[in-house]
Tab-separated table of N, CA and C in Angstrom:
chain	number	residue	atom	x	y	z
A	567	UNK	N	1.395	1.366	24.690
A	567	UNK	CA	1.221	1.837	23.326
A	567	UNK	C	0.614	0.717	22.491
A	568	UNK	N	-0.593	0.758	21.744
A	568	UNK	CA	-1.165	-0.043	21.354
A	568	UNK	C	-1.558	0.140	19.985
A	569	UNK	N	-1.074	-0.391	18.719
A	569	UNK	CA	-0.977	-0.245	17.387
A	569	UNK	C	-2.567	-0.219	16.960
A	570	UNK	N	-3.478	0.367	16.180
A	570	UNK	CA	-4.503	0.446	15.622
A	570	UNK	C	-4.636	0.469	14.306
A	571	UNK	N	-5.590	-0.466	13.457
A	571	UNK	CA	-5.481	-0.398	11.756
A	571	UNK	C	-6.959	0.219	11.977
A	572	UNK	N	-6.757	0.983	10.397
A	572	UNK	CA	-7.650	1.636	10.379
A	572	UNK	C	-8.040	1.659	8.711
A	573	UNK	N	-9.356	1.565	8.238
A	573	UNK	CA	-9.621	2.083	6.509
A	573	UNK	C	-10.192	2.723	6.670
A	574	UNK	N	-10.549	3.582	5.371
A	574	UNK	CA	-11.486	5.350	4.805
A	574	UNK	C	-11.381	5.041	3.653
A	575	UNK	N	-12.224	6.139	3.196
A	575	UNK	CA	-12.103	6.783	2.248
A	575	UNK	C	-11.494	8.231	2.104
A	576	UNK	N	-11.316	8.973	1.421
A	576	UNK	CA	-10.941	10.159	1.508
A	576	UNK	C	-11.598	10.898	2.663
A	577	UNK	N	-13.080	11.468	1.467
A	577	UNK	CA	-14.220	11.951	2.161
A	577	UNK	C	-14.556	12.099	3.543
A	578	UNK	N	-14.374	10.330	4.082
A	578	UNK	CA	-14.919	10.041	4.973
A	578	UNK	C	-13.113	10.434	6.500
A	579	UNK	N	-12.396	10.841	5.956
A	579	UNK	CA	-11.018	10.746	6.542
A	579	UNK	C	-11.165	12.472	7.409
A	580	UNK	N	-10.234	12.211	8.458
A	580	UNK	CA	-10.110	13.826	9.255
A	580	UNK	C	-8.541	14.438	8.609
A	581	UNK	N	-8.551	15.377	8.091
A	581	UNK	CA	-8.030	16.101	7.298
A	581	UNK	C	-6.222	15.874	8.187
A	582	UNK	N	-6.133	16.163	9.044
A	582	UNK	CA	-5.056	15.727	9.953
A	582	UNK	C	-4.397	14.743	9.469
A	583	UNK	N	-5.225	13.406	9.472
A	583	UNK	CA	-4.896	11.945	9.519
A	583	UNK	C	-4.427	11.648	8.283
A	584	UNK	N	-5.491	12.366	6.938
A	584	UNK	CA	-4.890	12.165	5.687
A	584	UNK	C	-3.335	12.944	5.575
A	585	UNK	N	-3.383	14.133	5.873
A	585	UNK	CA	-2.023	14.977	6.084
A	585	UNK	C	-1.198	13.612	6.254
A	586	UNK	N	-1.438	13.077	7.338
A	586	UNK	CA	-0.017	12.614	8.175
A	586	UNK	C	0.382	10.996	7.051
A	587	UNK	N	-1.058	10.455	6.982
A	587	UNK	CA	-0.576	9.067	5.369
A	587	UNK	C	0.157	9.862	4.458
A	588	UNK	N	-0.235	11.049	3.509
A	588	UNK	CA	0.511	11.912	2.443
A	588	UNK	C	2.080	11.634	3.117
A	589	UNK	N	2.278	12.626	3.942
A	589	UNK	CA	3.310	12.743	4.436
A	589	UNK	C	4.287	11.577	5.053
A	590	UNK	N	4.136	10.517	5.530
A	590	UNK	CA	4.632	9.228	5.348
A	590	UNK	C	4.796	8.183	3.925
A	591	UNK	N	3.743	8.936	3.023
A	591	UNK	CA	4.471	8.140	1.567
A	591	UNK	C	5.291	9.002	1.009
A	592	UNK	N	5.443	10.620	0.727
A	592	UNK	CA	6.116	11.073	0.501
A	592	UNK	C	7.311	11.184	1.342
A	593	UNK	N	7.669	10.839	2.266
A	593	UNK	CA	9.210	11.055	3.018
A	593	UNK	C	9.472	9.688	3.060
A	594	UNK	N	8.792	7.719	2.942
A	594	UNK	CA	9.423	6.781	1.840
A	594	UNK	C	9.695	7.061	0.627
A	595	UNK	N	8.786	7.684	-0.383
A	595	UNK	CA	8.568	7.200	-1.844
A	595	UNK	C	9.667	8.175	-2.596
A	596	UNK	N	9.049	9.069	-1.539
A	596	UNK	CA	10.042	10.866	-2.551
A	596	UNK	C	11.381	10.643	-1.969
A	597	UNK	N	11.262	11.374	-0.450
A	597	UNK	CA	12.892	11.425	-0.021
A	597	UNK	C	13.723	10.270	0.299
A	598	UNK	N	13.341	9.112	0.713
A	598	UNK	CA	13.967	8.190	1.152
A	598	UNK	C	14.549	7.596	-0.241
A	599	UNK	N	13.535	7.109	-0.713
A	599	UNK	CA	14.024	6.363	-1.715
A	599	UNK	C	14.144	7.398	-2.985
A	600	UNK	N	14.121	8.834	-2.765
A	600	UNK	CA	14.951	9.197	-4.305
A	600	UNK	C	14.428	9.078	-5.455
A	601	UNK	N	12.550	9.098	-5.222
A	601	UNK	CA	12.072	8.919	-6.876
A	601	UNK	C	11.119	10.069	-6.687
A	602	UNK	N	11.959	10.945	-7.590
A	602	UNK	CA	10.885	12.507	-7.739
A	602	UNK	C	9.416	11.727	-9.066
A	603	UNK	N	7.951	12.097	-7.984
A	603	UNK	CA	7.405	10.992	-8.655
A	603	UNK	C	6.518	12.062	-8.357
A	604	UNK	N	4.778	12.121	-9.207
A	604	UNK	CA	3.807	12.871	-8.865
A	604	UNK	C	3.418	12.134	-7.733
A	605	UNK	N	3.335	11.904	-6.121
A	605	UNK	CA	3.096	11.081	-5.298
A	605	UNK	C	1.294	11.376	-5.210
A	606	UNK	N	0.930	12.608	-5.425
A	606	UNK	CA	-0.579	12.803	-5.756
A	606	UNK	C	-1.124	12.859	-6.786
A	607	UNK	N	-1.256	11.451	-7.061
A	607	UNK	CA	-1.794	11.129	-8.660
A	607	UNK	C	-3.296	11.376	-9.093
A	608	UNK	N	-4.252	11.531	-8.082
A	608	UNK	CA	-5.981	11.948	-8.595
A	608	UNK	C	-6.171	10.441	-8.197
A	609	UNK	N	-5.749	9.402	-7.713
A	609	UNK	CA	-6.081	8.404	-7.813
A	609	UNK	C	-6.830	8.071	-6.333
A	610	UNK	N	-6.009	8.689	-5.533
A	610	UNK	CA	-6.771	8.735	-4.333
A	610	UNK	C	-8.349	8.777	-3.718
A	611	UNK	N	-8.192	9.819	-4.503
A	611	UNK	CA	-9.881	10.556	-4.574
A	611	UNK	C	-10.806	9.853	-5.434
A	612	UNK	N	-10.553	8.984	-5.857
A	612	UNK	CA	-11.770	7.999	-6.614
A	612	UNK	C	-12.468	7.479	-5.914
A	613	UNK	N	-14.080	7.348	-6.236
A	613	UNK	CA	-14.945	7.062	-5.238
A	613	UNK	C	-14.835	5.733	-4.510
A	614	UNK	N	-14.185	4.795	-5.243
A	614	UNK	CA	-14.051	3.639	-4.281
A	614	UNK	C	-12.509	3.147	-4.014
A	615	UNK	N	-12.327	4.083	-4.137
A	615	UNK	CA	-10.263	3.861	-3.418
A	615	UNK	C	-10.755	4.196	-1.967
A	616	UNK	N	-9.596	3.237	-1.017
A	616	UNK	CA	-9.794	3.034	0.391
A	616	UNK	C	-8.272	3.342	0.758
A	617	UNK	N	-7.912	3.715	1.884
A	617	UNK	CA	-6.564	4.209	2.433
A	617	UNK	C	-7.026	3.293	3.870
A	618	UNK	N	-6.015	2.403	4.083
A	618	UNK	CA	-5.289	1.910	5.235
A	618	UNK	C	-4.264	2.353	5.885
A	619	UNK	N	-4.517	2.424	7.398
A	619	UNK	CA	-3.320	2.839	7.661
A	619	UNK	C	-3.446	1.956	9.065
A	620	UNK	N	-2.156	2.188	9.610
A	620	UNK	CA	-1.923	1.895	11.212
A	620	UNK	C	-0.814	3.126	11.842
A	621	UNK	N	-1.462	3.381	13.131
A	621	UNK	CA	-1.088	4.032	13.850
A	621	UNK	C	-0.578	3.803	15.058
A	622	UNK	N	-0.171	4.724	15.998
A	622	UNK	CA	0.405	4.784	17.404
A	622	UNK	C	0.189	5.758	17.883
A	623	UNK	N	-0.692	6.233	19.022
A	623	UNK	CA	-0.126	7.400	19.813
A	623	UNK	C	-0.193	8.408	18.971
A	624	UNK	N	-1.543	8.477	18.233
A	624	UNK	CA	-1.807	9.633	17.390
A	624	UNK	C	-1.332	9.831	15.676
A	625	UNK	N	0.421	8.655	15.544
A	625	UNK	CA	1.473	8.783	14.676
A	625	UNK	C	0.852	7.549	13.666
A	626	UNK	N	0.662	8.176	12.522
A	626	UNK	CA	0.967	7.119	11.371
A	626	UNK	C	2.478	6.462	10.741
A	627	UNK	N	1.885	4.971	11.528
A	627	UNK	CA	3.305	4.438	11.032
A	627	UNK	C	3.216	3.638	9.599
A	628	UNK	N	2.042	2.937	9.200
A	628	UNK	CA	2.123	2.585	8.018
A	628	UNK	C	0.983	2.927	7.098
A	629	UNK	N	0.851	2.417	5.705
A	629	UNK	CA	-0.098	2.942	5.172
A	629	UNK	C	-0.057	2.090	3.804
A	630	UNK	N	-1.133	1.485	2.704
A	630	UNK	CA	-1.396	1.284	2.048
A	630	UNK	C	-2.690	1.904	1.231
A	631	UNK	N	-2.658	1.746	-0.364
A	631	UNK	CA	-4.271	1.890	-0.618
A	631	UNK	C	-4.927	0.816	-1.867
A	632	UNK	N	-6.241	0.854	-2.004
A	632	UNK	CA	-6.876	-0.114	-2.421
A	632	UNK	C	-7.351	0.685	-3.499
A	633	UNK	N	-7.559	0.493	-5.098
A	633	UNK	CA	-7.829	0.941	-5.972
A	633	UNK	C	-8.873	-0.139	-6.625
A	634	UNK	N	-10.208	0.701	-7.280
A	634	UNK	CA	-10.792	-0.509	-7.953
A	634	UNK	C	-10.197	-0.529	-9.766
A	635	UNK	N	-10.183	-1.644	-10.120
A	635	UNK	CA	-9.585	-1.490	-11.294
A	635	UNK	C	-10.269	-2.382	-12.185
A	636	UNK	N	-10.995	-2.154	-13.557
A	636	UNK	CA	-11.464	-2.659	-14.732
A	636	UNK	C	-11.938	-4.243	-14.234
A	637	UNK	N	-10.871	-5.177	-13.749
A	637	UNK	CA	-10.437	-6.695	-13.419
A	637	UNK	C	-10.066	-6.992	-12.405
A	638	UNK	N	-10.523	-5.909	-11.161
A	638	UNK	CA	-10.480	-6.254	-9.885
A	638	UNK	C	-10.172	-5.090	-9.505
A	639	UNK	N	-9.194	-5.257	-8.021
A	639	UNK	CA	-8.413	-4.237	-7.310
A	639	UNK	C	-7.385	-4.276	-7.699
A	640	UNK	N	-6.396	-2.958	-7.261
A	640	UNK	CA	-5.276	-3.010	-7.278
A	640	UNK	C	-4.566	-2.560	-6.073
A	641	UNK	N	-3.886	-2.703	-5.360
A	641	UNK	CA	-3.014	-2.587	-3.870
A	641	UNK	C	-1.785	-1.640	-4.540
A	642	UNK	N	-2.025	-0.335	-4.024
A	642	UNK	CA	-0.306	0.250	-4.173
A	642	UNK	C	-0.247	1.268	-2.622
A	643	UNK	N	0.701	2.186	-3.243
A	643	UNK	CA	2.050	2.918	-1.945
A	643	UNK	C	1.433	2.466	-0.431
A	644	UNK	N	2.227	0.967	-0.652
A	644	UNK	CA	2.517	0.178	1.159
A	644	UNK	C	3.569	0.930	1.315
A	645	UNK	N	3.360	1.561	1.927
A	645	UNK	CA	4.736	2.235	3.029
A	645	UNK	C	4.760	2.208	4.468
A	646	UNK	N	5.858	1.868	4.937
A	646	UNK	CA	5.782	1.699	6.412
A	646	UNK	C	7.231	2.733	7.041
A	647	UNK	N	7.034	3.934	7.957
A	647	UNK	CA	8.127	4.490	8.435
A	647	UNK	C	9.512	3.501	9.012
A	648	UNK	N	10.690	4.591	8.314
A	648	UNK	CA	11.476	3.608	9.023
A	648	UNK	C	11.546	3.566	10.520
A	649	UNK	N	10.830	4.362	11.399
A	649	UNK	CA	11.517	3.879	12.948
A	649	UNK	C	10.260	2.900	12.819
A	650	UNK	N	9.119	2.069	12.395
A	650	UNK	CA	8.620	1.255	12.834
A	650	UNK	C	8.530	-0.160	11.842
A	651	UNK	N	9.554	-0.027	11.434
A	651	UNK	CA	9.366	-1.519	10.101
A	651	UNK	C	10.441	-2.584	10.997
A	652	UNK	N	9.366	-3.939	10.349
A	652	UNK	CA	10.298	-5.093	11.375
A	652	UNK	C	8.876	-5.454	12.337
A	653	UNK	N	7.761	-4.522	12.420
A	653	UNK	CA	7.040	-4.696	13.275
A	653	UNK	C	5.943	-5.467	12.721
A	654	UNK	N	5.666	-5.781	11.463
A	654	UNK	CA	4.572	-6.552	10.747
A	654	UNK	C	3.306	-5.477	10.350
A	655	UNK	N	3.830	-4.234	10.445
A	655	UNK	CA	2.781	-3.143	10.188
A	655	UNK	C	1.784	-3.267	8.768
A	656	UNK	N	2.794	-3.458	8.194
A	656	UNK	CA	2.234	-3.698	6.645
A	656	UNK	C	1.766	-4.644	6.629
A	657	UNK	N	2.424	-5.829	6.607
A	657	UNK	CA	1.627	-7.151	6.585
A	657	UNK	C	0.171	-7.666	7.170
A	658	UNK	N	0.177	-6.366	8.207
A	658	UNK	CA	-1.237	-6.869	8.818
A	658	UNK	C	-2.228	-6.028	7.847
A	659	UNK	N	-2.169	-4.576	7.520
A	659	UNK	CA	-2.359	-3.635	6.795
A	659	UNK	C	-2.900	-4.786	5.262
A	660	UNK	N	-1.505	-5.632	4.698
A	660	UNK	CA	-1.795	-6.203	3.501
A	660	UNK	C	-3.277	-7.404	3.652
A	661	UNK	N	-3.013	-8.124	4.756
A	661	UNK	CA	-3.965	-9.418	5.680
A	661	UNK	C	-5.361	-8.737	5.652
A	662	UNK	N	-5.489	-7.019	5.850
A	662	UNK	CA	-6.554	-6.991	5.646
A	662	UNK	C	-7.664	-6.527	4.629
A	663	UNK	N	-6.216	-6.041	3.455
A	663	UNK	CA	-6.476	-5.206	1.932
A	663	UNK	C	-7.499	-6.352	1.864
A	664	UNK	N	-6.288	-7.970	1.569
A	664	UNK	CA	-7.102	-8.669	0.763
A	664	UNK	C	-8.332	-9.503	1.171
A	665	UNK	N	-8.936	-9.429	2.625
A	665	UNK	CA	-9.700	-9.916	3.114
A	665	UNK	C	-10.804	-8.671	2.389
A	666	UNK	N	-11.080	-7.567	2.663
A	666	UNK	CA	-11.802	-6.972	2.339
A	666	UNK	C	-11.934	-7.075	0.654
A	667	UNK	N	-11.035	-7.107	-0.364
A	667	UNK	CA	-10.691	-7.717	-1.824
A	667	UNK	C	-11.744	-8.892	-2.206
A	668	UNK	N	-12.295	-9.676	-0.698
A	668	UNK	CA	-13.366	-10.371	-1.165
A	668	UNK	C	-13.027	-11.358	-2.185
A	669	UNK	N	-11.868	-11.904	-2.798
A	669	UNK	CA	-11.760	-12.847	-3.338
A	669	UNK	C	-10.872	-12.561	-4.957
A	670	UNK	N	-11.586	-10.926	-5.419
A	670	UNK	CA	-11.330	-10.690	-6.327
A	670	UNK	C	-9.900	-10.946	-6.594
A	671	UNK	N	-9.321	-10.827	-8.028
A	671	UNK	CA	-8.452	-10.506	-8.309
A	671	UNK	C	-7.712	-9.181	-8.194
A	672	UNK	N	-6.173	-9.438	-7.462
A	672	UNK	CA	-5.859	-8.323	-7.097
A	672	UNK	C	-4.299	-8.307	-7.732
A	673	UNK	N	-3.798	-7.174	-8.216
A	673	UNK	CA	-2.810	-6.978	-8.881
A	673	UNK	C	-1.757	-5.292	-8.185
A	674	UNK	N	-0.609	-5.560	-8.735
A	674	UNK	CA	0.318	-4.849	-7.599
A	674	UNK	C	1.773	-4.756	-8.670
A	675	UNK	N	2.610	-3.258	-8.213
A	675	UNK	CA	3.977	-3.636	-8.791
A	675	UNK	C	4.546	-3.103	-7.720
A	676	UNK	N	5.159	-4.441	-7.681
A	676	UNK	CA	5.892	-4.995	-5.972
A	676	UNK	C	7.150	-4.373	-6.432
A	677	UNK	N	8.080	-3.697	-6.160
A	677	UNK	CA	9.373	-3.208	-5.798
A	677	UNK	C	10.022	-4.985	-6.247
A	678	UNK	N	11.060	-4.843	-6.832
A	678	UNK	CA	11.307	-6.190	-7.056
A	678	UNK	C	12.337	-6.702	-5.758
A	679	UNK	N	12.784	-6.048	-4.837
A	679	UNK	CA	13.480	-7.067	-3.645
A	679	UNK	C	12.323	-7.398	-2.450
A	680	UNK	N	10.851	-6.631	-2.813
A	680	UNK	CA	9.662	-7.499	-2.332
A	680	UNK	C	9.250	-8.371	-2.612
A	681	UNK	N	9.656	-8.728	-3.748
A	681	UNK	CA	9.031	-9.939	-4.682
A	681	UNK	C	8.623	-11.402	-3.400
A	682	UNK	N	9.269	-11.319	-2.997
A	682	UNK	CA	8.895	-13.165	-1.771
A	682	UNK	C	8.011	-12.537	-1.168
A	683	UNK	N	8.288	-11.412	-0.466
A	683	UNK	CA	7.521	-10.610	0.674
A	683	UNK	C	5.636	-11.174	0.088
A	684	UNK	N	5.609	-10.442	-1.156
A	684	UNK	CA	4.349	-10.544	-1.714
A	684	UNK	C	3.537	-11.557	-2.087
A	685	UNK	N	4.754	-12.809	-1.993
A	685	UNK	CA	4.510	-13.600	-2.433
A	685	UNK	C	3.860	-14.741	-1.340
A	686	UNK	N	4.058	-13.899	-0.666
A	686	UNK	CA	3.804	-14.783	1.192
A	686	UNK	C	2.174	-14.394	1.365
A	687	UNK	N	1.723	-13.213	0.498
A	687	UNK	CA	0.276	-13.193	0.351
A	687	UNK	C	-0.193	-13.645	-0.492
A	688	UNK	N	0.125	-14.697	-1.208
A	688	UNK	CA	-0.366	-15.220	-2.628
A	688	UNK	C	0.402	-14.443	-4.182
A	689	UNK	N	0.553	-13.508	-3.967
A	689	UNK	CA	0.818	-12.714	-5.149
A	689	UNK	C	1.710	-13.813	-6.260
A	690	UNK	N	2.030	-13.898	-7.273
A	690	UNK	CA	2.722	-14.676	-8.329
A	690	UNK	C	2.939	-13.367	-9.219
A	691	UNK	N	4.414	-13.826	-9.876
A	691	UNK	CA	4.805	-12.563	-10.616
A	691	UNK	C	4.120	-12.699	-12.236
A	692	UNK	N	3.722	-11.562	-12.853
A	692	UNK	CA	2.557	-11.875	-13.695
A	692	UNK	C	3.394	-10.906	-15.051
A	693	UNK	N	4.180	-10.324	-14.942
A	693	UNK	CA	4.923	-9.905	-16.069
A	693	UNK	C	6.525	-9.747	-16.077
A	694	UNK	N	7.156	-9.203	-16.765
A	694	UNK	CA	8.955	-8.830	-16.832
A	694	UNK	C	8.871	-7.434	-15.529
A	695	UNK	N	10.525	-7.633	-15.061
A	695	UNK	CA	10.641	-6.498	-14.581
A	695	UNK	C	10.913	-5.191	-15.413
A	696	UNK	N	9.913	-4.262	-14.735
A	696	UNK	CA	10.321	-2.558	-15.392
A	696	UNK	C	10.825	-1.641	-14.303
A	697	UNK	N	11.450	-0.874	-15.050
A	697	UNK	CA	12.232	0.598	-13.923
A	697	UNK	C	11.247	1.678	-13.927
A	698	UNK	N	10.808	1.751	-12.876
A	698	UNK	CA	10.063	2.725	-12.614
A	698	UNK	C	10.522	4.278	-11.853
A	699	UNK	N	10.748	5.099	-12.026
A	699	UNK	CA	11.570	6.249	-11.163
A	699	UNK	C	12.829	5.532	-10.463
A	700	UNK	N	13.347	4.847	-11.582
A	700	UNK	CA	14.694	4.282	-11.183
A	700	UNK	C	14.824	2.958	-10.263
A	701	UNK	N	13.663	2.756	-9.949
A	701	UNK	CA	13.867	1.744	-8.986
A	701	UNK	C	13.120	0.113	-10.075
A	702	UNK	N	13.525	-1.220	-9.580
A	702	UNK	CA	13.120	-2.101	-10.871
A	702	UNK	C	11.633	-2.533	-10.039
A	703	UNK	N	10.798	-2.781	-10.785
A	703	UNK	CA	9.624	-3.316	-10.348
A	703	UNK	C	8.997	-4.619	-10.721
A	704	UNK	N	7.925	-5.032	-10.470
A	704	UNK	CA	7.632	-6.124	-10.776
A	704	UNK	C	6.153	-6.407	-10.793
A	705	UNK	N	5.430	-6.648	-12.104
A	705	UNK	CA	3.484	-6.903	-11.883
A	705	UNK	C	3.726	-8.243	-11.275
A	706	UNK	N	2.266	-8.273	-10.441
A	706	UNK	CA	2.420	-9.021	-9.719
A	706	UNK	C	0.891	-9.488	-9.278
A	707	UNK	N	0.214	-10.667	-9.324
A	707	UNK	CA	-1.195	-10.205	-9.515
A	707	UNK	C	-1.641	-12.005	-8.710
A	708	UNK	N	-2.645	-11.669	-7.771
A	708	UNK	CA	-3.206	-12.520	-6.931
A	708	UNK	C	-4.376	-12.868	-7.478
A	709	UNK	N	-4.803	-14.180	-8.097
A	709	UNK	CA	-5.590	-15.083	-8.771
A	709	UNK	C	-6.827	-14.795	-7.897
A	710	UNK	N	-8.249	-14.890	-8.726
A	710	UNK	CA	-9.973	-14.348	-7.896
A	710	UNK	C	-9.925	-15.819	-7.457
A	711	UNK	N	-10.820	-15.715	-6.207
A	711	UNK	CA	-11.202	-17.153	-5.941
A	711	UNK	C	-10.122	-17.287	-4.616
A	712	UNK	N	-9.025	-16.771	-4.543
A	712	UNK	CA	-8.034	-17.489	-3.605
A	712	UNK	C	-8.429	-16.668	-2.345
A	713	UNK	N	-8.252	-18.079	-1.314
A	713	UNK	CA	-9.215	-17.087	-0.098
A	713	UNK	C	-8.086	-17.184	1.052
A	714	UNK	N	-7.062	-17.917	0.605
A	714	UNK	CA	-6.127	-18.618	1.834
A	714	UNK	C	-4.748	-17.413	2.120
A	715	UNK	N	-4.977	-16.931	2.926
A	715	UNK	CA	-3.495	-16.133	2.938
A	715	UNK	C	-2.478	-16.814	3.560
């Protein structure tokens, strides 16, 4: 069994594959963690938002996406299933957001008991914590120019 990362765009995605990312952030974001949230915000579908994922054996185990934003990118819903976390799914997933990020400035609201996690990619915390669908969060924003992960 041999793990595969993968980016798209929507457009460019097989209708299946997007199904199965949806459906792995909604059974973290919604059921697991308990935050009735619009999980399909329109944000997806913007022409230069990118969806990462990694797979197994057909199965999406993790998933992130890349948003362009005013002052760079922005990195949100990293989710990784629970039967495969512990495995560095995300982290490789994150290793390659910001390589492709090209340098820019990239900004994020890290779940606040991620806070180190993020911080192991450069990230520095860049405002106060807020509660977001109950859970506390944290901006969090990776300086342009930094090339070193």
């Amino acid at each position: 069994m041999t793990v595969s990362f993968h980016k798209a765009a929507i457009a460019e995605m097989d209708p299946v594959r997007l199904y199965a990312i949806l459906q792995l952030r909604v059974d973290v974001f919604v059921v697991e963690q308990q935050a009735a949230y619009a999980e399909l915000d329109g944000r997806d579908v913007e022409p230069p938002a990118r969806l990462y994922w990694a797979e197994e054996d057909g199965a999406v185990l993790a998933t992130l996406r890349v948003l362009t934003e005013p002052d760079g990118a922005r990195i949100g819903r990293v989710a990784t299933a629970s039967t495969a976390r512990g495995r560095g799914l995300a982290a490789e997933l994150m290793r390659r957001a910001i390589v492709d990020c090209g340098g820019e400035t990239i900004v994020l609201d890290a779940q606040q008991h991620l806070e180190a996690w993020y911080q192991g990619f450069g990230f520095v915390r860049s405002g106060e914590v807020f509660v977001e669908d109950g859970i506390p969060h944290i901006p969090m924003t990776r300086a342009a120019g930094k090339t070193a992960l």
